XYZ file of C-alpha atoms in Angstrom:
384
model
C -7.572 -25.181 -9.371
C -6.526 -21.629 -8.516
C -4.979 -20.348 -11.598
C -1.453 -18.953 -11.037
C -0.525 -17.619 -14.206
C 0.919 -14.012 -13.684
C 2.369 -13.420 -17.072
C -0.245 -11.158 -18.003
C 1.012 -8.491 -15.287
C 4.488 -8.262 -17.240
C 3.607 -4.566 -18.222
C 2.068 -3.352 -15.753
C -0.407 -4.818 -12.878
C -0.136 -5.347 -9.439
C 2.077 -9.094 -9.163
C 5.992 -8.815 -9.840
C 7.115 -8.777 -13.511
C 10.459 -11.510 -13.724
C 12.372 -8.626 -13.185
C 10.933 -7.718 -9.896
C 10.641 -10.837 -8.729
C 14.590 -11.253 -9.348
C 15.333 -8.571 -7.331
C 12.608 -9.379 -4.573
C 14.145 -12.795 -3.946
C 17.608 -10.782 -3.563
C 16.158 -8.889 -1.159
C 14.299 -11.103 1.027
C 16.105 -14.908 0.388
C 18.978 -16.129 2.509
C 22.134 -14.301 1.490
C 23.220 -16.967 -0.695
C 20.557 -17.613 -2.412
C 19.578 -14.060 -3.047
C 23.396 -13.153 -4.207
C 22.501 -15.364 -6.885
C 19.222 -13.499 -7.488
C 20.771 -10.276 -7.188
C 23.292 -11.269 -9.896
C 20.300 -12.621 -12.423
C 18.800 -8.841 -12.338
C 21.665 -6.947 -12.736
C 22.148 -8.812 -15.845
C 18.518 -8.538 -17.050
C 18.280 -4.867 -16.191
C 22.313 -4.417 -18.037
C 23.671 -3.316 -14.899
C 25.908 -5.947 -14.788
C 29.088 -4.729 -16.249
C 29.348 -0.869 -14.106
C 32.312 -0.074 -12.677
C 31.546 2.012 -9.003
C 34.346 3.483 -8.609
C 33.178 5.811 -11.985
C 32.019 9.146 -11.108
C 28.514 9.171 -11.920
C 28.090 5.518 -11.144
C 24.606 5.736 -8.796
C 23.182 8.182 -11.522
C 23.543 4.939 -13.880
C 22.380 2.822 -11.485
C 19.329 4.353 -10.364
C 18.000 5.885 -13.030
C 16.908 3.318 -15.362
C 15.181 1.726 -12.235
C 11.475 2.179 -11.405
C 10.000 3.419 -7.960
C 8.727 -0.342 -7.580
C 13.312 -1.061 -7.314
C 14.439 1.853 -5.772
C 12.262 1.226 -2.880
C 13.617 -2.450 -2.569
C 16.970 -1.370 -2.460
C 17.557 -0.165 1.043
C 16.553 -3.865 2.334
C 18.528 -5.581 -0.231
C 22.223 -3.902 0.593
C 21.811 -4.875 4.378
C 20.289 -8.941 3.240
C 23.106 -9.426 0.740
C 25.871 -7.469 2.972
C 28.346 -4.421 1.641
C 30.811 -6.889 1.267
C 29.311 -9.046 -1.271
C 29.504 -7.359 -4.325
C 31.239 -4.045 -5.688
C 28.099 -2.400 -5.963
C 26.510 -2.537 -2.327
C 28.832 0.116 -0.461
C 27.562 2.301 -3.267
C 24.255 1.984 -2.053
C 24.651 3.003 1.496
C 24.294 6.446 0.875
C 20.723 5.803 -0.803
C 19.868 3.752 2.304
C 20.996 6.660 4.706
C 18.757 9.210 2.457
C 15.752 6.958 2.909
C 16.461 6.796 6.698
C 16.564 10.395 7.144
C 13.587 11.221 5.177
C 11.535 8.517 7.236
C 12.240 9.888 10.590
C 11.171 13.523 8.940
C 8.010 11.696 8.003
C 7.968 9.873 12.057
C 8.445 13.710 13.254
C 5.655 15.043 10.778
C 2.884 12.541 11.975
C 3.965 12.286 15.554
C 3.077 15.999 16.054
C -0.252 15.491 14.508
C -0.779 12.635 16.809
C 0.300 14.952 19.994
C -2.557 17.626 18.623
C -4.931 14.684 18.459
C -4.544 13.151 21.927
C -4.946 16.773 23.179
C -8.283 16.640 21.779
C -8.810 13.068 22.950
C -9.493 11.836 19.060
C -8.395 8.330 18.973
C -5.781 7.158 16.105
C -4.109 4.061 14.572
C -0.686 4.265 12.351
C -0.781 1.654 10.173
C 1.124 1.048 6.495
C 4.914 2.494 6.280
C 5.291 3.693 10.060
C 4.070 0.335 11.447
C 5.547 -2.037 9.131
C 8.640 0.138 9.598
C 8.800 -0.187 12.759
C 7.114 -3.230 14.065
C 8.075 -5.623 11.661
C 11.175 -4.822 9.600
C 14.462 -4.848 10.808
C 15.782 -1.665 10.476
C 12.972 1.551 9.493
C 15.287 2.767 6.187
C 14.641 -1.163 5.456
C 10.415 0.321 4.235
C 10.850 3.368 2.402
C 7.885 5.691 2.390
C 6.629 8.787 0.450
C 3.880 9.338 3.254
C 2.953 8.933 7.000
C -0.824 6.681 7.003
C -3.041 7.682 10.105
C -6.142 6.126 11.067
C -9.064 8.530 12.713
C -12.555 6.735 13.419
C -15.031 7.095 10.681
C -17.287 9.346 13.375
C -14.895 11.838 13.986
C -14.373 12.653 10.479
C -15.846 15.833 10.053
C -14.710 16.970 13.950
C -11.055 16.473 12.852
C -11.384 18.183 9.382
C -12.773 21.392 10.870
C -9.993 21.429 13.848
C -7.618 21.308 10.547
C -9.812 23.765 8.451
C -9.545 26.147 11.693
C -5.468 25.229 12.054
C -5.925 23.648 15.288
C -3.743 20.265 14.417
C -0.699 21.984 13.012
C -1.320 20.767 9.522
C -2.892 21.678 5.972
C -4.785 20.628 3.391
C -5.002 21.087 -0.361
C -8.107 22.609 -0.609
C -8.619 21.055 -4.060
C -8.587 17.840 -2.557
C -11.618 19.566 -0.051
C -14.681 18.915 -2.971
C -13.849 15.244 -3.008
C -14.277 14.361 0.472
C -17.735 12.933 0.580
C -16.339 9.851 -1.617
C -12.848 8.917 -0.384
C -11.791 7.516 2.569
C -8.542 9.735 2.876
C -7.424 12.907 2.241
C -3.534 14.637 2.034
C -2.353 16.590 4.574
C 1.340 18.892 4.561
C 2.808 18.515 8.150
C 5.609 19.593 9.920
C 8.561 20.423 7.749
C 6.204 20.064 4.699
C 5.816 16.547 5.436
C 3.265 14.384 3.509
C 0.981 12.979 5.736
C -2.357 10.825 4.475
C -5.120 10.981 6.654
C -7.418 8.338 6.467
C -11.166 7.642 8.187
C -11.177 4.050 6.586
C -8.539 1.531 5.671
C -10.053 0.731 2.146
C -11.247 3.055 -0.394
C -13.978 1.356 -1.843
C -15.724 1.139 1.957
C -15.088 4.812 2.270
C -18.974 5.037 2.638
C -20.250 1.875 4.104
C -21.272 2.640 7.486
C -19.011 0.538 10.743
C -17.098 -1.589 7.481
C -13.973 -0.550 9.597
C -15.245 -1.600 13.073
C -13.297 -4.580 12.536
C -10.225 -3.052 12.850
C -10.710 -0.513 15.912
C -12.246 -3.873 18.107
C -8.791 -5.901 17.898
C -6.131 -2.566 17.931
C -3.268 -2.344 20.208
C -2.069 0.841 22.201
C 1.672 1.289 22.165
C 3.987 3.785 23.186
C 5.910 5.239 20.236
C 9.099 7.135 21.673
C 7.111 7.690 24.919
C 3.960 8.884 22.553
C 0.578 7.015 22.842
C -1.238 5.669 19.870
C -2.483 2.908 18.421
C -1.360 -0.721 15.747
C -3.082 -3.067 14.053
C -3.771 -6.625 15.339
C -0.939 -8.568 13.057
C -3.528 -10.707 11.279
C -5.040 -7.168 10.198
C -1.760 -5.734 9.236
C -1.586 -8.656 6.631
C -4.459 -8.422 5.181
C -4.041 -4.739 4.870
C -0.590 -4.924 3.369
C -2.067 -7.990 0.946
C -4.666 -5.987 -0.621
C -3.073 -3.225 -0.867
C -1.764 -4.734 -4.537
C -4.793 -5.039 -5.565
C -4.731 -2.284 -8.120
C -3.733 -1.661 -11.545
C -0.341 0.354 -11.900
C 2.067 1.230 -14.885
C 4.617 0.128 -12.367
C 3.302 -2.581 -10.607
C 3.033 -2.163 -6.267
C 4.718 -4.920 -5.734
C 5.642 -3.720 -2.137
C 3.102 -5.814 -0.489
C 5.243 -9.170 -1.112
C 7.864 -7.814 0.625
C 5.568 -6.323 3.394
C 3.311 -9.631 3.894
C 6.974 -12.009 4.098
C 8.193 -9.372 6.491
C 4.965 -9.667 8.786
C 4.563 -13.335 8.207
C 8.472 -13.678 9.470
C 7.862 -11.975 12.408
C 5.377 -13.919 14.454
C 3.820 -16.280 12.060
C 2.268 -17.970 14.792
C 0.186 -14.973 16.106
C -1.887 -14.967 12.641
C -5.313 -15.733 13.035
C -5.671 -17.486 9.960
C -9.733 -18.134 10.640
C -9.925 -14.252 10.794
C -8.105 -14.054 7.472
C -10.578 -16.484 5.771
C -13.436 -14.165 7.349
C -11.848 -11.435 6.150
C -11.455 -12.481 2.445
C -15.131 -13.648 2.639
C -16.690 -10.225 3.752
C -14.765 -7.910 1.836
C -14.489 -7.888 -2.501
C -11.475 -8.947 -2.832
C -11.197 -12.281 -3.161
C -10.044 -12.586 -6.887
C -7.281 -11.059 -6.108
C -6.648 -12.845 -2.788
C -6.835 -15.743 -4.265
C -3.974 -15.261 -6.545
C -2.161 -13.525 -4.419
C -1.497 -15.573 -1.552
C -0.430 -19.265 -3.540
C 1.543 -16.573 -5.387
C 3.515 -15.894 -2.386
C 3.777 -19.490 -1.044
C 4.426 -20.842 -4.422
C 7.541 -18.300 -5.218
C 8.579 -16.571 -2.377
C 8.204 -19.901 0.294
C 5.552 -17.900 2.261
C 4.577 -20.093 5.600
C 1.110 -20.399 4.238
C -0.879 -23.614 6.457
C -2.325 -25.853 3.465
C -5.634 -25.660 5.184
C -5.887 -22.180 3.945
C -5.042 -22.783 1.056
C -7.257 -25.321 0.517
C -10.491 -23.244 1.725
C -9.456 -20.552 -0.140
C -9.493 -22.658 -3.272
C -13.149 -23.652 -2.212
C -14.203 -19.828 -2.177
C -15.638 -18.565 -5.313
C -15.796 -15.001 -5.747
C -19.538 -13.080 -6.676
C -20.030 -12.292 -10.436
C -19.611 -8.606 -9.317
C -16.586 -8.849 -7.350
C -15.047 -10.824 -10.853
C -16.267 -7.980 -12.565
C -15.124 -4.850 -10.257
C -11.578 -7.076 -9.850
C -11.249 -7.065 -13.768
C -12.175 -3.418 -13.877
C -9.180 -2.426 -11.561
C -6.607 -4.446 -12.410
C -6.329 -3.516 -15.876
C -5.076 -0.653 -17.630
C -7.982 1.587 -18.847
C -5.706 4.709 -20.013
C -4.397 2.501 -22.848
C -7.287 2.164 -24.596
C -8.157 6.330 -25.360
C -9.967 8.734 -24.008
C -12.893 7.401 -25.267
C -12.671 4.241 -23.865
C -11.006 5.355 -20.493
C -14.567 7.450 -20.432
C -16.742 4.430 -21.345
C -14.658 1.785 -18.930
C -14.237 4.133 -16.388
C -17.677 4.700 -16.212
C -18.670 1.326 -16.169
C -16.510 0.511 -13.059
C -18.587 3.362 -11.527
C -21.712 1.673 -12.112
C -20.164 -1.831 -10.688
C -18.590 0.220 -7.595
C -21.861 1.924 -6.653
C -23.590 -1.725 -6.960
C -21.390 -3.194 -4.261
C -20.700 -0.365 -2.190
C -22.941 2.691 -2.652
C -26.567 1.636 -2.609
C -26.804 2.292 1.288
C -26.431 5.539 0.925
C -26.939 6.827 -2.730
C -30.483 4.986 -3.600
C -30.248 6.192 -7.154
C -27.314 5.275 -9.307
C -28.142 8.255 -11.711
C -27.880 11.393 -8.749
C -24.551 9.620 -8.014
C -23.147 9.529 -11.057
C -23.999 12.815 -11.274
C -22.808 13.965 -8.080
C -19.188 12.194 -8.643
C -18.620 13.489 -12.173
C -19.663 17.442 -10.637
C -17.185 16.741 -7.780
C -14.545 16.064 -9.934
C -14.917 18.580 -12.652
C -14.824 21.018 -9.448
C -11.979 19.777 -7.999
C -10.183 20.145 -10.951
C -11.163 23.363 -11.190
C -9.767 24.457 -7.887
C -6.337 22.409 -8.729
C -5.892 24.704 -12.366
C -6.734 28.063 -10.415
């Protein structure tokens, strides 16, 4: 039986603590339903009893909320309607802010994508700017802090020297420069001091596996975006993408991806390849985490999950080390001390080179090395 116990994410994780799932199901249930929901977390966050018509009433609202709320909230005044409770009106303003800064972010990464196609460098947008506008219903409904591009994995080092030699209209920070050999993005500044995060692979632990991310170039879509040419993700890749994405440990847990996954599932549920999924959870690590998170989603948020999958996914039973690399990021390592951050932290290095590194670093010990010298150095250039 897939254990579904999430209680040990309440501080901190990567599934919704009570709270969050209160104000999840306000924001994504039928209206009456998620009035009731909406009610339920005002009272177990005390923001029940504000009156709106105070001056200073948002500052009391918002501030006691995390980033994991405040970026729910813009979907949640337009499912429960202005009209339904005191509060909501209150909230337009906070909707209209995350509007306009999501169309400076469109404007940011659309004239990196012009410089691109000028230089015939192929691109997907995936994450915020897709789900924004593919599968919510409105883009201030999917708040972002960043525009996600996609660049194939071969034209890596092409596009950082057109940026190095300020042919693509953006910059880096050239801190960020001494890690590049082990990510698989980096942070760009674009237009109007934008943030943009450019990425040559979708996950970072594949960052170095060589075609890992051929998958998703093979079934991508062209589209025009406001007469502009680039590139989506096949739908049953956005999912997946969006699903894993919680995968990670956080203070504040990410718990973004239920929304996004419901919102993607909602819009053409029958255009999921759900065989591709199951293929999908089988060659990448994270099936631990898969398979929590998707009866999660069926079980509390009604997610149109076939039983079939279910079931097979239930069959599946993850490698020893993808338990162990799944139990090394999904807790909270800073807790513990320095001491043990160093020791833990250092053992998820040795579990993350054994699953992903040994193609190209043959000898744990020189990469070890090499990651702890790139860091110290990039740390270096971030204090100068």
């Amino acid at each position: 039986m897939i254990n579904t116990d999430y209680s040990i994410f309440d501080k901190g994780g990567h599934f919704p603590t009570e709270s969050h799932e209160y104000l999840l199901k306000a924001a994504l249930f039928p209206r009456d339903e998620a009035l009731v929901f909406f009610q339920k977390w005002l009272v177990k966050e005390k923001l029940d009893n504000l009156n709106p018509e105070e001056p200073g009433f948002l500052t009391r609202f918002l501030d006691p909320l995390d980033p994991a709320c405040h970026r729910l909230l813009p979907l949640l005044v337009d499912n429960l309607g202005i009209q339904n409770h005191t509060y909501l009106k209150k909230l337009k303003g906070h909707q209209k802010n995350v509007w306009v800064k999501n169309q400076r972010i469109f404007l940011s990464v659309k004239e990196l994508i012009k410089a691109l196609n000028e230089y015939k460098i192929d691109h997907i947008v995936f994450k915020g700017i897709s789900l924004s506008t593919h599968y919510y219903d409105r883009i201030e409904h999917r708040p972002m802090n960043d525009g996600d591009l996609l660049i194939p994995m071969k034209d890596k080092e092409r596009v950082l020297e057109l940026i190095a030699n300020s042919k693509l209209g953006v910059d880096f920070n050239e801190a960020d420069m001494q890690i590049l050999d082990f990510v698989h993005a980096t942070h760009l500044e674009g237009k109007g001091r934008m943030d943009i995060d450019l990425h040559w692979h979708v996950f970072s632990e594949y960052s170095q596996v060589s075609k890992s991310c051929d998958f998703i170039w093979e079934k991508s879509s062209e589209f025009d975006w406001d007469e502009i040419k680039t590139k989506k993700l096949n739908i049953t890749h956005e999912f997946f993408v969006a699903l894993v994405h919680g995968r990670d440990f956080d203070p504040v847990p990410p718990i973004r991806w239920v929304a996004d996954c419901l919102m993607i599932l909602r819009k053409d549920l029958d255009a999921v390849d759900w065989n591709e999924f199951i293929r999908l959870s089988k060659a990448f690590c994270y099936l631990p985490f898969i398979k929590k998170a998707i009866p999660y989603l069926e079980e509390r948020f009604d997610a149109q999950i076939p039983q079939e999958v279910l079931t097979e996914l239930e069959g599946l039973t993850p490698t020893r080390d993808e338990t162990s690399y799944y139990k090394s990021i999904s807790s909270n390592i800073r807790e513990k001390g320095t001491l043990a951050m160093i020791y833990f932290g250092t053992k998820r290095r040795f579990i993350y080179y054994r699953m992903f590194l040994k193609e190209r670093w043959p000898n744990v010990w020189v990469y070890l090395f090499n990651w702890y010298l790139t860091r110290w150095k990039r740390e270096q250039k971030r204090i100068v």
